Amino acid sequence: MQLFLDTTDVAVLKDLAATGLVDGVTTNPTLIAQSGRPMLEVIAEICGVVEGPVSAEVAAIETEAMLAEGRKLAAIAPNVVVKVPLTRAGLGAVVEFTREGIQTNVTLCFSAAQALMAAKAGATFVSPFIGRLDDHGADGMSLIHDIRTIYDNYDFDTEILAASIRTSAHVTAAAIAGADCATIPPATFLSLFKHPLTDKGLDQFLSDWAKTGQSIL
Ligand code: G3P
């Protein structure tokens, strides 16, 4: 499973990228707004921190305008993936981006039918929003399972990028469901390392080791 960070905080990204466990980054207009920085500048900086895919989302809602914006975003760096909303206009842009060899991430996916259309359009990634479906009283993880089944049935190349992740349990459940990638808020990424029994066990090991009076070096 590829693990992406869902962030525009470059300082945090640099810190977590140093683990060697960050495969890429996703951004969206809300995260760009939260950064308080010019979009093109922050995307270029992120592309210099990670070698993997960096999703940069268009703001246009009509196909031709999406194409113009997406071509500009794709020109920032080779690892830019152009993110478009899962609408008829967005998928129209994906069909053309695919022809031009520009990688795409189709976002705001909330149904298996939408994911089917994204794959038919040639999307590189599709981003089903687990947390927002859960927030809406639906079962977000069942969508991942359904998309996995459909994509395997027809051998679609589109990768399932589990998004709107809220907890480490979302990450593990998405992995069990067969998502190719998960995009994770930094705090949730850090929680993936943690378990109280690990802390307890380590404390005991260190305490018992100290009693030996030994040193390995
Ligand atoms: O950036 C894509 C997605 O992960 C955002 O989801 O619900 O956390 O805004 P959310």
Coordinates of C-alpha atoms and ligand atoms in Angstrom, one line a residue:
M1 CA 0.0 0.0 0.0
Q2 CA 1.3 3.5 -0.9
L3 CA 1.0 6.0 2.0
F4 CA 0.5 9.6 1.0
L5 CA 0.3 12.6 3.3
D6 CA -2.8 14.8 3.0
T7 CA -1.1 18.2 3.8
T8 CA 0.4 21.4 2.6
D9 CA 2.5 21.9 5.7
V10 CA 6.0 21.6 4.2
A11 CA 7.8 21.6 7.6
V12 CA 5.7 18.7 8.8
L13 CA 6.1 16.9 5.4
K14 CA 9.9 17.2 5.6
D15 CA 9.9 15.7 9.1
L16 CA 7.7 12.8 8.1
A17 CA 9.3 12.2 4.7
A18 CA 12.5 11.6 6.6
T19 CA 11.0 8.3 7.8
G20 CA 11.3 7.0 4.3
L21 CA 7.7 5.8 4.6
V22 CA 5.9 8.7 2.7
D23 CA 5.2 7.7 -0.9
G24 CA 3.5 11.0 -2.0
V25 CA 1.3 13.9 -1.1
T26 CA -2.2 15.0 -1.8
T27 CA -3.5 18.6 -1.5
N28 CA -6.9 20.2 -2.2
P29 CA -8.2 23.8 -2.3
T30 CA -9.0 23.8 1.4
L31 CA -5.5 22.7 2.4
I32 CA -4.0 25.3 0.0
A33 CA -6.2 28.0 1.7
Q34 CA -5.0 26.8 5.1
S35 CA -1.4 27.1 4.0
G36 CA -1.8 30.8 3.4
R37 CA 0.7 30.5 0.5
P38 CA 0.5 30.8 -3.3
M39 CA -0.6 27.5 -4.7
L40 CA 2.1 27.2 -7.4
E41 CA 4.8 27.9 -4.9
V42 CA 3.7 25.4 -2.2
I43 CA 3.1 22.7 -4.8
A44 CA 6.6 23.3 -6.3
E45 CA 8.1 23.1 -2.8
I46 CA 6.3 19.8 -2.0
C47 CA 7.4 18.3 -5.3
G48 CA 11.0 19.0 -4.2
V49 CA 10.5 17.2 -0.9
V50 CA 8.9 13.9 -2.2
E51 CA 9.7 12.0 -5.4
G52 CA 6.3 10.3 -5.5
P53 CA 3.0 11.6 -6.8
V54 CA 1.9 15.1 -5.6
S55 CA -1.8 15.9 -6.3
A56 CA -2.6 19.5 -7.1
E57 CA -6.3 20.3 -7.7
V58 CA -7.8 22.5 -10.3
A59 CA -10.3 25.2 -9.3
A60 CA -12.2 25.4 -12.6
I61 CA -15.5 23.5 -13.0
E62 CA -15.7 23.4 -16.8
T63 CA -13.6 21.0 -18.9
E64 CA -11.7 23.4 -21.1
A65 CA -10.8 25.6 -18.1
M66 CA -9.8 22.5 -16.1
L67 CA -7.5 21.5 -19.0
A68 CA -5.8 24.9 -19.0
E69 CA -5.3 24.9 -15.3
G70 CA -4.2 21.2 -15.2
R71 CA -1.6 21.7 -17.9
K72 CA -0.1 24.6 -15.9
L73 CA -0.1 22.5 -12.7
A74 CA 1.5 19.5 -14.5
A75 CA 4.3 21.8 -15.8
I76 CA 5.4 22.6 -12.2
A77 CA 7.2 19.2 -11.8
P78 CA 7.2 15.7 -13.3
N79 CA 5.6 14.2 -10.2
V80 CA 2.5 16.5 -10.2
V81 CA -0.8 14.6 -10.5
V82 CA -3.7 16.8 -11.7
K83 CA -6.7 16.5 -9.3
V84 CA -10.1 17.0 -10.7
P85 CA -13.6 16.6 -9.2
L86 CA -15.7 13.6 -10.2
T87 CA -18.1 15.4 -12.4
R88 CA -19.0 15.0 -16.1
A89 CA -16.8 18.0 -16.8
G90 CA -14.0 16.6 -14.7
L91 CA -14.1 13.2 -16.4
G92 CA -14.1 15.0 -19.8
A93 CA -10.8 16.6 -18.7
V94 CA -9.5 13.3 -17.5
V95 CA -10.0 11.7 -21.0
E96 CA -7.9 14.4 -22.6
F97 CA -5.3 14.5 -19.8
T98 CA -4.9 10.7 -20.3
R99 CA -4.4 11.3 -24.1
E100 CA -1.7 13.9 -23.2
G101 CA 0.0 11.6 -20.7
I102 CA -0.8 13.8 -17.7
Q103 CA -1.5 11.7 -14.5
T104 CA -4.9 12.4 -12.8
N105 CA -6.5 12.0 -9.4
V106 CA -10.3 12.0 -9.6
T107 CA -11.5 13.3 -6.2
L108 CA -14.8 13.7 -4.3
C109 CA -15.8 10.1 -5.2
F110 CA -18.8 8.9 -3.1
S111 CA -20.2 6.0 -5.1
A112 CA -19.1 2.9 -6.9
A113 CA -20.8 4.1 -10.1
Q114 CA -18.7 7.3 -10.0
A115 CA -15.6 5.2 -9.5
L116 CA -16.5 3.0 -12.5
M117 CA -16.8 6.2 -14.7
A118 CA -13.5 7.5 -13.4
A119 CA -11.8 4.2 -14.4
K120 CA -13.4 4.3 -17.8
A121 CA -12.1 7.9 -18.3
G122 CA -8.6 6.6 -17.6
A123 CA -8.0 8.1 -14.2
T124 CA -4.6 7.3 -12.7
F125 CA -6.1 7.5 -9.2
V126 CA -9.7 7.7 -7.8
S127 CA -10.2 9.2 -4.3
P128 CA -13.2 7.7 -2.5
F129 CA -13.9 9.9 0.6
I130 CA -14.3 7.4 3.5
G131 CA -14.6 9.8 6.4
R132 CA -17.2 12.1 4.8
L133 CA -19.4 9.1 3.9
D134 CA -19.1 8.0 7.6
D135 CA -19.9 11.5 8.7
H136 CA -23.0 11.3 6.5
G137 CA -24.1 8.1 8.3
A138 CA -23.0 5.8 5.4
D139 CA -20.4 3.0 5.4
G140 CA -17.4 4.6 3.7
M141 CA -15.3 1.4 3.8
S142 CA -17.9 -0.6 1.9
L143 CA -17.3 1.8 -1.0
I144 CA -13.6 0.8 -1.0
H145 CA -14.6 -2.9 -1.1
D146 CA -17.1 -2.3 -3.9
I147 CA -14.6 -0.3 -6.0
R148 CA -12.0 -3.0 -5.5
T149 CA -14.4 -5.7 -6.8
I150 CA -15.4 -3.6 -9.8
Y151 CA -11.8 -2.7 -10.7
D152 CA -10.7 -6.3 -10.4
N153 CA -13.7 -7.6 -12.4
Y154 CA -12.6 -5.6 -15.4
D155 CA -8.8 -5.3 -14.8
F156 CA -9.0 -1.4 -14.6
D157 CA -5.6 0.2 -14.1
T158 CA -7.0 3.1 -12.0
E159 CA -5.6 3.0 -8.4
I160 CA -7.9 3.3 -5.4
L161 CA -6.6 6.2 -3.3
A162 CA -8.5 5.9 0.0
A163 CA -9.2 9.5 1.1
S164 CA -10.9 11.5 3.9
I165 CA -9.1 9.2 6.3
R166 CA -9.9 10.0 10.0
T167 CA -8.1 7.2 12.0
S168 CA -5.5 4.5 11.9
A169 CA -8.4 2.1 11.8
H170 CA -9.4 3.6 8.5
V171 CA -5.9 3.0 7.1
T172 CA -5.8 -0.7 8.1
A173 CA -9.4 -1.3 7.0
A174 CA -8.7 0.3 3.6
A175 CA -5.6 -1.9 3.3
I176 CA -7.7 -5.0 4.1
A177 CA -10.2 -3.8 1.6
G178 CA -7.5 -3.7 -1.1
A179 CA -7.0 0.1 -1.6
D180 CA -3.8 0.7 -3.5
C181 CA -3.0 3.9 -1.6
A182 CA -4.3 5.9 1.4
T183 CA -3.8 9.7 1.9
I184 CA -3.5 10.4 5.5
P185 CA -3.4 13.5 7.7
P186 CA 0.0 13.9 9.4
A187 CA -1.4 13.2 12.9
T188 CA -3.1 10.0 11.8
F189 CA 0.1 9.0 10.0
L190 CA 2.0 9.3 13.3
S191 CA -0.6 7.3 15.1
L192 CA 0.2 4.3 12.8
F193 CA 3.4 3.8 14.7
K194 CA 1.8 3.8 18.1
H195 CA 0.3 1.1 20.4
P196 CA 0.1 1.3 24.3
L197 CA 1.3 -2.3 24.6
T198 CA 4.4 -1.4 22.6
D199 CA 5.2 1.4 25.1
K200 CA 4.5 -0.8 28.1
G201 CA 6.6 -3.7 26.7
L202 CA 9.5 -1.4 25.8
D203 CA 9.5 0.2 29.3
Q204 CA 9.7 -3.3 30.8
F205 CA 12.5 -4.4 28.5
L206 CA 14.5 -1.2 29.3
S207 CA 13.9 -1.7 33.0
D208 CA 15.0 -5.3 32.9
W209 CA 18.0 -4.5 30.8
A210 CA 19.1 -1.8 33.2
K211 CA 19.2 -4.4 36.0
T212 CA 21.8 -6.4 34.1
G213 CA 24.3 -3.6 34.3
Q214 CA 25.5 -4.5 30.8
S215 CA 26.3 -2.4 27.8
I216 CA 26.2 -3.6 24.2
L217 CA 28.9 -1.2 23.0
Ligands
G3P1 O1 -7.6 15.7 0.3 C1 -8.5 14.7 0.0 C2 -9.3 14.2 1.2 O2 -8.5 13.4 2.0 C3 -9.9 15.3 2.1 O3 -10.8 14.7 2.9 O4 -12.7 14.9 4.5 O5 -10.3 15.2 5.3 O6 -11.4 17.0 3.9 P1 -11.3 15.5 4.2

